[in-house]
GROMACS .gro file of C-alpha atoms in nm:
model
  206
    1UNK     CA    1   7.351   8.352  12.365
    2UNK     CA    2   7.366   7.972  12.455
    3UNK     CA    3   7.731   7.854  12.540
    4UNK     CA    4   7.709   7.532  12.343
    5UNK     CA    5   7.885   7.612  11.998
    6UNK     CA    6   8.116   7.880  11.863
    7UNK     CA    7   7.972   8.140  11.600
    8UNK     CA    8   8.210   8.036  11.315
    9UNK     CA    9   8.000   7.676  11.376
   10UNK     CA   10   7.669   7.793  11.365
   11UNK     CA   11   7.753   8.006  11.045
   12UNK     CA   12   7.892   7.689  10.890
   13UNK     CA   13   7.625   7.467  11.021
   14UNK     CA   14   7.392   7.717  10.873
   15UNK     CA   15   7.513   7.763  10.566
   16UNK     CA   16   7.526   7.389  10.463
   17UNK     CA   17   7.136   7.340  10.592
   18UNK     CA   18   7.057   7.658  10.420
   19UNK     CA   19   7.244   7.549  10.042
   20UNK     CA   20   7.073   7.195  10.116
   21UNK     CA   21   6.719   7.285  10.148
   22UNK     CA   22   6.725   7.584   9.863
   23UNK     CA   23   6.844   7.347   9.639
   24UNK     CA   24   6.622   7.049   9.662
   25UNK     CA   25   6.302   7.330   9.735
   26UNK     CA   26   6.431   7.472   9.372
   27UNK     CA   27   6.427   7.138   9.236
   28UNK     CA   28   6.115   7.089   9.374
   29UNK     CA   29   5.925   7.307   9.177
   30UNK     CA   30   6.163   7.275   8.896
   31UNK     CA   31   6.088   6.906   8.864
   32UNK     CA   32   5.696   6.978   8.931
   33UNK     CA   33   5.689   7.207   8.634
   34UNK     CA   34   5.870   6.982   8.408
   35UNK     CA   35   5.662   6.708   8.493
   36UNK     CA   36   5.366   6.903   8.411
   37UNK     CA   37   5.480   7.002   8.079
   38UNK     CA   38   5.606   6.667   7.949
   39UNK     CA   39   5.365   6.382   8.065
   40UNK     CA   40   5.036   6.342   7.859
   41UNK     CA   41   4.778   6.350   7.917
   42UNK     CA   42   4.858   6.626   8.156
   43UNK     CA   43   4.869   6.578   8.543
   44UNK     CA   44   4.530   6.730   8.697
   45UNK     CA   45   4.625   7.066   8.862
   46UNK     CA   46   4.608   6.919   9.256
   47UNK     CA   47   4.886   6.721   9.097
   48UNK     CA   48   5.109   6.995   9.082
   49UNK     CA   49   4.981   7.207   9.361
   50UNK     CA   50   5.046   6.881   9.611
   51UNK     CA   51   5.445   6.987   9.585
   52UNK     CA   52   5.335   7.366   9.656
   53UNK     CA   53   5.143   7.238   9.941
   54UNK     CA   54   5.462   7.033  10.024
   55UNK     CA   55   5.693   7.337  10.009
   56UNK     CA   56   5.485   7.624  10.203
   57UNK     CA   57   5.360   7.411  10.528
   58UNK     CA   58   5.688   7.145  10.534
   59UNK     CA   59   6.005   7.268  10.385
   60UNK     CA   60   6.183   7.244  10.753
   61UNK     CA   61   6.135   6.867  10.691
   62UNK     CA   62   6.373   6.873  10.445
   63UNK     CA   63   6.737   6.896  10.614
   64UNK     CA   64   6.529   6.802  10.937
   65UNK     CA   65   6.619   7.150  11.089
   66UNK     CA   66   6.317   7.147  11.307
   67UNK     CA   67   5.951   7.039  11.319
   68UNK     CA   68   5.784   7.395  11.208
   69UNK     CA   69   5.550   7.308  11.012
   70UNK     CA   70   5.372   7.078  11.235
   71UNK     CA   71   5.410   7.282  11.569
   72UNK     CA   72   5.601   7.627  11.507
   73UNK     CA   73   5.619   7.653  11.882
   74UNK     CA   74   5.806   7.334  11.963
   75UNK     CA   75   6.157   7.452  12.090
   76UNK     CA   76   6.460   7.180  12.118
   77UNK     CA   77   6.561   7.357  12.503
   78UNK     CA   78   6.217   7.459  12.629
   79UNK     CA   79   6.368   7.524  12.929
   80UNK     CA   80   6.708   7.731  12.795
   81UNK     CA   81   6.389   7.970  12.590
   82UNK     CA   82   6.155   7.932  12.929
   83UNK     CA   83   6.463   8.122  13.115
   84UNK     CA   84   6.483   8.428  12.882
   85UNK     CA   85   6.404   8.728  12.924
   86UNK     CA   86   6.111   8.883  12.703
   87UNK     CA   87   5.968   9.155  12.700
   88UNK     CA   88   5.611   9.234  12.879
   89UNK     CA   89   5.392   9.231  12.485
   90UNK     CA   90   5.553   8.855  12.450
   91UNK     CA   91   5.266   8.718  12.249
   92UNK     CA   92   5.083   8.441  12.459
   93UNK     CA   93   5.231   8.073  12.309
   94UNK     CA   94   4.894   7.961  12.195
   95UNK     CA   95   4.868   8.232  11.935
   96UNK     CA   96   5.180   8.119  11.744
   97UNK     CA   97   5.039   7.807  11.572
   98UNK     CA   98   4.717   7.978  11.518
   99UNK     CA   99   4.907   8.243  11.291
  100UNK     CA  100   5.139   8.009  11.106
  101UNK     CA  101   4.865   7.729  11.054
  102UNK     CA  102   4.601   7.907  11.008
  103UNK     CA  103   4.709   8.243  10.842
  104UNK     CA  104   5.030   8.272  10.693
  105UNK     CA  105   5.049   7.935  10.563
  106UNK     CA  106   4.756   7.895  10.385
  107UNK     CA  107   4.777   8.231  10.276
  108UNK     CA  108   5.083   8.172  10.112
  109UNK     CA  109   4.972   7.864   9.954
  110UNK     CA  110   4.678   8.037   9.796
  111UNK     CA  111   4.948   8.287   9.670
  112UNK     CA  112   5.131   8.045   9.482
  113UNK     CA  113   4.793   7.911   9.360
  114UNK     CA  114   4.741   8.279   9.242
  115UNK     CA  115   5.056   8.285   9.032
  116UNK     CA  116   4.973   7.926   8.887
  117UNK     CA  117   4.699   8.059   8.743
  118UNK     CA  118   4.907   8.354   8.634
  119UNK     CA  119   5.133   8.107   8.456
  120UNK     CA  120   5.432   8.231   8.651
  121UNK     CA  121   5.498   7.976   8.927
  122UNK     CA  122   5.826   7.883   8.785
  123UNK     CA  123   6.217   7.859   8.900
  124UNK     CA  124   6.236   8.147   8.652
  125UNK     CA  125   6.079   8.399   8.803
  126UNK     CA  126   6.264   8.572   9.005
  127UNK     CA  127   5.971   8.637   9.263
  128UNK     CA  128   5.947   8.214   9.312
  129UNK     CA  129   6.325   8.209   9.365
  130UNK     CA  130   6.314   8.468   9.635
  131UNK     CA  131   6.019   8.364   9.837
  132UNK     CA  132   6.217   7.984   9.826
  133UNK     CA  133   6.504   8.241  10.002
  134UNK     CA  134   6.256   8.359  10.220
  135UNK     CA  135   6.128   8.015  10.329
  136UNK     CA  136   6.472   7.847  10.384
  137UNK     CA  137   6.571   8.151  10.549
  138UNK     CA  138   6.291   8.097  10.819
  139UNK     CA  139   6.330   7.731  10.892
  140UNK     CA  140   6.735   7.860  10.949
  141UNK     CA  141   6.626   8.119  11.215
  142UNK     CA  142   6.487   7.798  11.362
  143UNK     CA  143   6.804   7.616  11.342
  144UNK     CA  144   6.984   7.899  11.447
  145UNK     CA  145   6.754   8.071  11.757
  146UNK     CA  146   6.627   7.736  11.937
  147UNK     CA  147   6.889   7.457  11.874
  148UNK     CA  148   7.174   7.662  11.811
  149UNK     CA  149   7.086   7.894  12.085
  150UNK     CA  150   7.205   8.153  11.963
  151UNK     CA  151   7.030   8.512  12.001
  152UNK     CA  152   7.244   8.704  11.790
  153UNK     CA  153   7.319   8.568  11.490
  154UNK     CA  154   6.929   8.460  11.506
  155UNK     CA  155   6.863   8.819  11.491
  156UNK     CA  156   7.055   8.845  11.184
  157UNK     CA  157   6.871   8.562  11.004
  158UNK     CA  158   6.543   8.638  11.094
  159UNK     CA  159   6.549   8.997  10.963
  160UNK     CA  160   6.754   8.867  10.631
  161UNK     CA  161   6.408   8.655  10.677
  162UNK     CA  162   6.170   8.926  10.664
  163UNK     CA  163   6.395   9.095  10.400
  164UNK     CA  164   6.312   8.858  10.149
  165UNK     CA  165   5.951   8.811  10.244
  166UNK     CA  166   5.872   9.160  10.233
  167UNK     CA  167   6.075   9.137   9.843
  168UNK     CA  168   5.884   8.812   9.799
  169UNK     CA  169   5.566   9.019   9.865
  170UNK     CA  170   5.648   9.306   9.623
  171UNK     CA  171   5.755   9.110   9.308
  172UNK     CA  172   5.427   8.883   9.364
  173UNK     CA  173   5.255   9.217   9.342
  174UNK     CA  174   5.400   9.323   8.986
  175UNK     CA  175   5.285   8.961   8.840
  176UNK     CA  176   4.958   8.980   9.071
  177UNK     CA  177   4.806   9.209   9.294
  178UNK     CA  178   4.601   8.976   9.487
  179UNK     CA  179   4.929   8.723   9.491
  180UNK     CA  180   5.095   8.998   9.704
  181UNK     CA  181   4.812   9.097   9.900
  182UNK     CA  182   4.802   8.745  10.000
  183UNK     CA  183   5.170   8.762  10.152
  184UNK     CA  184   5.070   9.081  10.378
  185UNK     CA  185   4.970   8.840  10.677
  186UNK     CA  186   5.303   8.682  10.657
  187UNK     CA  187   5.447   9.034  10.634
  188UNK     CA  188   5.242   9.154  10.926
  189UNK     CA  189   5.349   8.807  11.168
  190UNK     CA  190   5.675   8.798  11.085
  191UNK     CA  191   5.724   9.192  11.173
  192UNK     CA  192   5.598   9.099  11.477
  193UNK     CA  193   5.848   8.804  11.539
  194UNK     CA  194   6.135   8.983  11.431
  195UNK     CA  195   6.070   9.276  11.670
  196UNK     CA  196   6.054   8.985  11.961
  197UNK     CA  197   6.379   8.859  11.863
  198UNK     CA  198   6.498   9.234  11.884
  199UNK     CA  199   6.330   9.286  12.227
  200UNK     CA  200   6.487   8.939  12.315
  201UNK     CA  201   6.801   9.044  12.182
  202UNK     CA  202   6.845   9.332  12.362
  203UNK     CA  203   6.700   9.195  12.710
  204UNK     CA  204   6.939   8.918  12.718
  205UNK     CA  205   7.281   9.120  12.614
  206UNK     CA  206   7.561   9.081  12.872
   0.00000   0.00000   0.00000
């Protein structure tokens, strides 16, 4: 792990930026659901589906933890990452914007579309609640892994991270089938990166 902050600190740190962005991406949807349901005549559906899009592709813009959205392979110390050891399967640096932009995020956002439609996209259900979790949880791995530089407790995070995806996934699939189907790319990437962070992990002990 980097030298440049104690574990207690990056806990702490992480904790705040975590509380911070789960609350305003709660009130996010809370207050586009509200808004739909009170103003008349009512808002056109891209309306409403603007804040989804909002949420799924820029929710690390929030508490500013790091520019994901935009360029999931930007790392604060590309030199302190550039230094690590990784294993020999490390997944070539071009590929990961191609999976985040053009798979898993869209995908995603057509899942929330999908449970729109269903008439469940709301703070209520306990599915939209936990894939929030699941999102803030990823932009912290960011926070965590690249500026924090820390190797361990990212390890923790990003497999708390896939926890709640991969519970995100299910309860989609009891309100729709196809709404969960749509989070198996995610599912499938993120496996992926959290067995990195593993190899990562273990390559880089001392």
């Amino acid at each position: 792990d980097g030298p440049t902050t104690s574990t207690n600190g990056v806990l702490l740190r992480a904790a705040i930026a975590g509380s911070v962005e789960y609350a305003v991406l709660v009130g996010l949807v809370a207050g586009a659901q509200r808004l739909s349901s009170i103003v008349r005549p009512p808002l056109p559906p891209i309306t409403q589906m603007s804040a989804y899009f909002f949420i799924v592709f820029f929710s690390s813009v929030l508490t500013m933890l790091k520019p994901q959205a935009l360029m999931p392979t930007t790392v604060l110390n590309q030199e302190w990452y550039d230094k690590l050891n990784k294993p020999k399967w490390n997944p070539p640096g071009w590929l990961f914007p191609i999976m985040w932009l053009l798979v898993s995020k869209p995908t995603q956002f057509a899942a929330l579309i999908v449970l729109r439609e269903a008439g469940a996209l709301s703070v209520r259900q306990p599915a939209v609640l936990l894939y929030l979790a699941h999102l803030t949880l990823g932009d912290l791995w960011n926070q965590v892994f690249f500026t924090e530089q820390s190797i361990t407790i990212g390890l923790g995070v990003i497999y708390l991270f896939y926890a709640a995806l991969i519970g995100s996934a299910k309860l989609f699939w009891g309100i729709s089938p196809l709404a969960g189907a749509l989070l198996l790319p995610t599912c499938g990437w993120v496996g992926v990166a959290s067995t990195l962070n593993l190899a990562v992990y273990r390559l880089n002990r001392r």
